[in-house]
Amino acid sequence: MSGQQAQQLTAQGLFPHGIAGVIFDCDGVMIDSRTANNIYYNRVLAWFGLPPMTPEQEHYSFMATSEQALLHIVPPHLHHEIDYVIRNEVVYRRDITPLLRLQPGFMNFIGNLRSRGVRMAVHTNRKLDGIQTVLDIFSLPSYFNPVVAADTAAPKPSPEGTRHICAAWQCPPQQVLFVGDSEHDKEAARGAGVIFAAFNGGPLRGEITAADYPGLHTALAAVLPPVSGL
């Protein structure tokens, strides 16, 4: 049996009644932002005259909220200057947002889900204005409802935001998939009782694991509803 066939059988076992909704993390899942985010945090450190992030700091910062990340990488005696720096000197919206790119295959994947009537939502550790900016840049707002951010629910790994999405959809969590690329995503999904798909390679594993969107679509093909109108 091929790996693709095994994933399809796994999906059929996980979703005996099909998939009703898919929740997406943002960074590393919807958008390829790791390099851009590292540039942002390293520019902040450089403004303070500090060296670039260590690998440990890069890993932490990619999963955390921006506030958590900045407090983690900037020494405590400089914390009082962070707000000034990010408002006036290293401005994410101005300096970093133009560097963001959608993950390859993402638009085709969500377009296919929409054609099948599958609900979609976002659960991110970005703040609400940050994720709304990302959605607006790529003309994505119409695809996702609700959008849950770190300042509208407890940040991941808390499952609060994922539970909120399931409640808003009035959908059993067993029919929902969470696509994420971090342990925080996995914990949020598991805590809410939804199925977790580990995305974008690396050592992370979920009930479903896919390196890219074509692979994820193949894994889910057997449990997706038919295209609307067919």
Short mmCIF file of C-alpha atoms in Angstrom, two decimals:
data_model
loop_
_atom_site.label_atom_id
_atom_site.label_comp_id
_atom_site.label_asym_id
_atom_site.label_seq_id
_atom_site.Cartn_x
_atom_site.Cartn_y
_atom_site.Cartn_z
CA MET A 1 0.00 0.00 0.00
CA SER A 2 1.35 3.44 -0.92
CA GLY A 3 1.69 6.27 1.58
CA GLN A 4 -1.10 8.18 -0.19
CA GLN A 5 -3.46 5.20 0.04
CA ALA A 6 -2.64 4.81 3.72
CA GLN A 7 -3.41 8.49 4.36
CA GLN A 8 -6.73 8.18 2.51
CA LEU A 9 -7.72 5.17 4.61
CA THR A 10 -6.68 7.08 7.72
CA ALA A 11 -8.89 10.03 6.73
CA GLN A 12 -11.86 7.73 6.10
CA GLY A 13 -11.44 6.29 9.58
CA LEU A 14 -11.09 9.71 11.17
CA PHE A 15 -14.02 11.29 9.33
CA PRO A 16 -16.69 8.60 8.87
CA HIS A 17 -19.28 11.35 8.33
CA GLY A 18 -17.03 13.54 6.18
CA ILE A 19 -15.38 16.90 6.83
CA ALA A 20 -17.61 19.87 7.63
CA GLY A 21 -14.95 22.50 8.31
CA VAL A 22 -11.23 23.22 8.18
CA ILE A 23 -9.36 25.54 10.56
CA PHE A 24 -6.05 26.99 9.42
CA ASP A 25 -3.14 28.38 11.36
CA CYS A 26 -1.66 31.39 9.58
CA ASP A 27 2.15 31.52 9.69
CA GLY A 28 3.77 28.56 8.00
CA VAL A 29 0.39 27.20 6.87
CA MET A 30 -1.46 29.91 4.96
CA ILE A 31 1.58 32.08 4.37
CA ASP A 32 5.29 31.43 4.05
CA SER A 33 6.40 33.91 6.68
CA ARG A 34 9.25 32.35 8.65
CA THR A 35 11.97 34.28 6.83
CA ALA A 36 9.99 37.53 6.97
CA ASN A 37 9.30 37.13 10.69
CA ASN A 38 12.96 36.38 11.40
CA ILE A 39 13.90 39.57 9.54
CA TYR A 40 11.46 41.53 11.69
CA TYR A 41 12.72 40.24 15.04
CA ASN A 42 16.36 40.53 14.01
CA ARG A 43 15.82 44.14 12.93
CA VAL A 44 14.36 44.89 16.35
CA LEU A 45 17.37 43.26 18.00
CA ALA A 46 19.73 45.18 15.71
CA TRP A 47 18.11 48.48 16.69
CA PHE A 48 18.99 47.63 20.29
CA GLY A 49 22.54 46.71 19.24
CA LEU A 50 21.93 43.04 20.01
CA PRO A 51 23.00 39.97 17.97
CA PRO A 52 20.50 38.06 15.79
CA MET A 53 18.21 35.44 17.28
CA THR A 54 19.54 32.05 18.25
CA PRO A 55 17.91 28.94 16.74
CA GLU A 56 16.01 28.48 20.01
CA GLN A 57 14.69 32.03 19.86
CA GLU A 58 13.66 31.59 16.22
CA HIS A 59 11.71 28.45 17.10
CA TYR A 60 9.97 30.09 20.06
CA SER A 61 9.15 33.28 18.17
CA PHE A 62 7.52 31.44 15.28
CA MET A 63 4.96 29.79 17.59
CA ALA A 64 4.42 32.64 20.05
CA THR A 65 2.46 35.86 19.79
CA SER A 66 4.54 38.85 18.70
CA GLU A 67 4.35 40.28 22.22
CA GLN A 68 5.54 37.01 23.76
CA ALA A 69 8.33 36.74 21.20
CA LEU A 70 9.62 40.27 21.75
CA LEU A 71 9.60 39.87 25.52
CA HIS A 72 11.47 36.59 25.08
CA ILE A 73 14.26 37.84 22.81
CA VAL A 74 14.77 41.36 24.21
CA PRO A 75 16.50 41.55 27.61
CA PRO A 76 14.21 42.64 30.46
CA HIS A 77 16.03 45.92 31.09
CA LEU A 78 15.06 47.03 27.55
CA HIS A 79 11.41 45.95 27.63
CA HIS A 80 10.23 49.50 28.28
CA GLU A 81 11.58 50.55 24.86
CA ILE A 82 9.91 47.82 22.77
CA ASP A 83 6.68 49.74 22.10
CA TYR A 84 8.60 52.73 20.78
CA VAL A 85 10.75 50.59 18.49
CA ILE A 86 7.90 48.62 16.88
CA ARG A 87 5.75 51.73 16.43
CA ASN A 88 8.41 54.02 14.99
CA GLU A 89 11.59 52.24 13.96
CA VAL A 90 10.79 48.67 12.83
CA VAL A 91 7.17 48.72 11.69
CA TYR A 92 5.80 45.31 10.73
CA ARG A 93 3.04 46.53 8.41
CA ARG A 94 5.39 48.90 6.57
CA ASP A 95 8.64 46.95 6.54
CA ILE A 96 7.73 43.25 6.70
CA THR A 97 4.24 42.71 5.27
CA PRO A 98 5.46 43.20 1.65
CA LEU A 99 7.79 40.21 2.16
CA LEU A 100 4.95 37.76 2.92
CA ARG A 101 3.94 35.12 0.36
CA LEU A 102 1.10 32.58 0.23
CA GLN A 103 2.10 28.96 0.60
CA PRO A 104 2.28 27.20 -2.80
CA GLY A 105 -1.01 25.51 -3.62
CA PHE A 106 -2.96 27.27 -0.88
CA MET A 107 -5.35 29.17 -3.16
CA ASN A 108 -6.19 26.04 -5.15
CA PHE A 109 -6.81 24.13 -1.93
CA ILE A 110 -9.17 26.64 -0.34
CA GLY A 111 -10.90 27.24 -3.67
CA ASN A 112 -11.61 23.52 -3.87
CA LEU A 113 -12.92 23.46 -0.30
CA ARG A 114 -15.24 26.38 -1.00
CA SER A 115 -16.58 24.70 -4.15
CA ARG A 116 -17.53 21.75 -1.93
CA GLY A 117 -19.25 23.84 0.73
CA VAL A 118 -16.62 23.14 3.40
CA ARG A 119 -16.46 25.89 6.01
CA MET A 120 -13.10 27.53 6.69
CA ALA A 121 -11.74 29.54 9.62
CA VAL A 122 -8.46 30.88 10.95
CA HIS A 123 -7.01 30.37 14.42
CA THR A 124 -3.75 32.29 14.76
CA ASN A 125 -1.46 33.71 17.41
CA ARG A 126 -1.24 36.94 15.41
CA LYS A 127 -3.33 39.81 16.73
CA LEU A 128 -6.61 40.52 14.97
CA ASP A 129 -5.39 43.60 13.10
CA GLY A 130 -2.34 41.63 11.94
CA ILE A 131 -4.28 38.69 10.54
CA GLN A 132 -6.86 41.00 8.96
CA THR A 133 -4.01 42.80 7.18
CA VAL A 134 -2.72 39.47 5.84
CA LEU A 135 -6.18 38.45 4.65
CA ASP A 136 -6.74 41.82 2.99
CA ILE A 137 -3.38 41.77 1.18
CA PHE A 138 -4.23 38.45 -0.46
CA SER A 139 -7.98 39.15 -0.93
CA LEU A 140 -8.95 36.32 1.42
CA PRO A 141 -11.57 37.68 3.86
CA SER A 142 -14.51 36.04 2.08
CA TYR A 143 -13.07 32.57 2.62
CA PHE A 144 -12.79 32.56 6.41
CA ASN A 145 -15.38 32.94 9.13
CA PRO A 146 -14.71 33.22 11.99
CA VAL A 147 -11.18 34.55 12.33
CA VAL A 148 -9.81 33.98 15.85
CA ALA A 149 -6.69 35.84 16.95
CA ALA A 150 -4.50 36.08 20.04
CA ASP A 151 -6.40 39.13 21.30
CA THR A 152 -9.89 37.69 20.72
CA ALA A 153 -9.30 34.36 22.51
CA ALA A 154 -6.61 32.87 24.71
CA PRO A 155 -3.50 32.30 22.54
CA LYS A 156 -2.63 28.79 21.41
CA PRO A 157 -1.86 26.26 22.81
CA SER A 158 -5.16 27.07 24.52
CA PRO A 159 -8.03 25.35 22.66
CA GLU A 160 -10.40 28.24 23.42
CA GLY A 161 -10.28 29.70 19.91
CA THR A 162 -10.79 26.34 18.20
CA ARG A 163 -13.73 25.58 20.47
CA HIS A 164 -15.19 28.98 19.62
CA ILE A 165 -15.00 28.19 15.90
CA CYS A 166 -16.76 24.83 16.32
CA ALA A 167 -19.46 26.51 18.39
CA ALA A 168 -19.92 29.27 15.81
CA TRP A 169 -20.34 26.63 13.11
CA GLN A 170 -22.59 24.53 15.37
CA CYS A 171 -20.46 21.65 14.18
CA PRO A 172 -19.25 18.56 16.08
CA PRO A 173 -15.47 18.84 16.56
CA GLN A 174 -15.11 15.30 15.20
CA GLN A 175 -16.02 16.67 11.75
CA VAL A 176 -13.44 19.49 11.86
CA LEU A 177 -9.80 19.47 10.74
CA PHE A 178 -7.12 21.82 12.10
CA VAL A 179 -4.19 22.37 9.74
CA GLY A 180 -1.12 23.54 11.66
CA ASP A 181 2.66 23.36 11.77
CA SER A 182 3.54 23.66 15.46
CA GLU A 183 3.08 21.89 18.78
CA HIS A 184 0.91 24.83 19.87
CA ASP A 185 -1.45 24.14 16.97
CA LYS A 186 -1.50 20.45 17.81
CA GLU A 187 -2.30 21.10 21.46
CA ALA A 188 -5.08 23.53 20.56
CA ALA A 189 -6.62 21.00 18.17
CA ARG A 190 -6.36 18.10 20.60
CA GLY A 191 -7.76 20.17 23.47
CA ALA A 192 -10.82 21.05 21.39
CA GLY A 193 -11.34 17.49 20.18
CA VAL A 194 -10.72 18.22 16.48
CA ILE A 195 -8.53 16.21 14.12
CA PHE A 196 -5.03 17.62 13.59
CA ALA A 197 -3.15 17.69 10.27
CA ALA A 198 0.57 18.38 10.64
CA PHE A 199 1.58 20.51 7.67
CA ASN A 200 4.74 21.60 5.87
CA GLY A 201 7.24 18.92 6.76
CA GLY A 202 9.51 18.71 9.77
CA PRO A 203 9.25 16.27 12.67
CA LEU A 204 5.71 17.26 13.71
CA ARG A 205 3.12 14.52 13.23
CA GLY A 206 -0.66 14.53 13.42
CA GLU A 207 -3.50 12.15 12.73
CA ILE A 208 -2.83 13.30 9.15
CA THR A 209 0.59 14.52 8.01
CA ALA A 210 1.19 16.36 4.73
CA ALA A 211 4.23 18.17 3.37
CA ASP A 212 2.24 20.42 1.01
CA TYR A 213 -1.27 21.23 -0.20
CA PRO A 214 -1.41 18.74 -3.07
CA GLY A 215 -0.49 16.06 -0.53
CA LEU A 216 -3.12 17.25 1.92
CA HIS A 217 -5.78 17.27 -0.78
CA THR A 218 -4.88 13.72 -1.77
CA ALA A 219 -5.07 12.58 1.86
CA LEU A 220 -8.54 14.13 2.28
CA ALA A 221 -10.02 13.40 -1.14
CA ALA A 222 -12.12 10.44 0.01
CA VAL A 223 -13.84 12.38 2.81
CA LEU A 224 -14.55 15.71 1.09
CA PRO A 225 -18.15 16.38 0.02
CA PRO A 226 -18.91 16.57 -3.70
CA VAL A 227 -18.51 19.86 -5.55
CA SER A 228 -21.65 21.95 -5.05
CA GLY A 229 -24.12 21.66 -7.89
CA LEU A 230 -22.76 18.34 -9.19
#
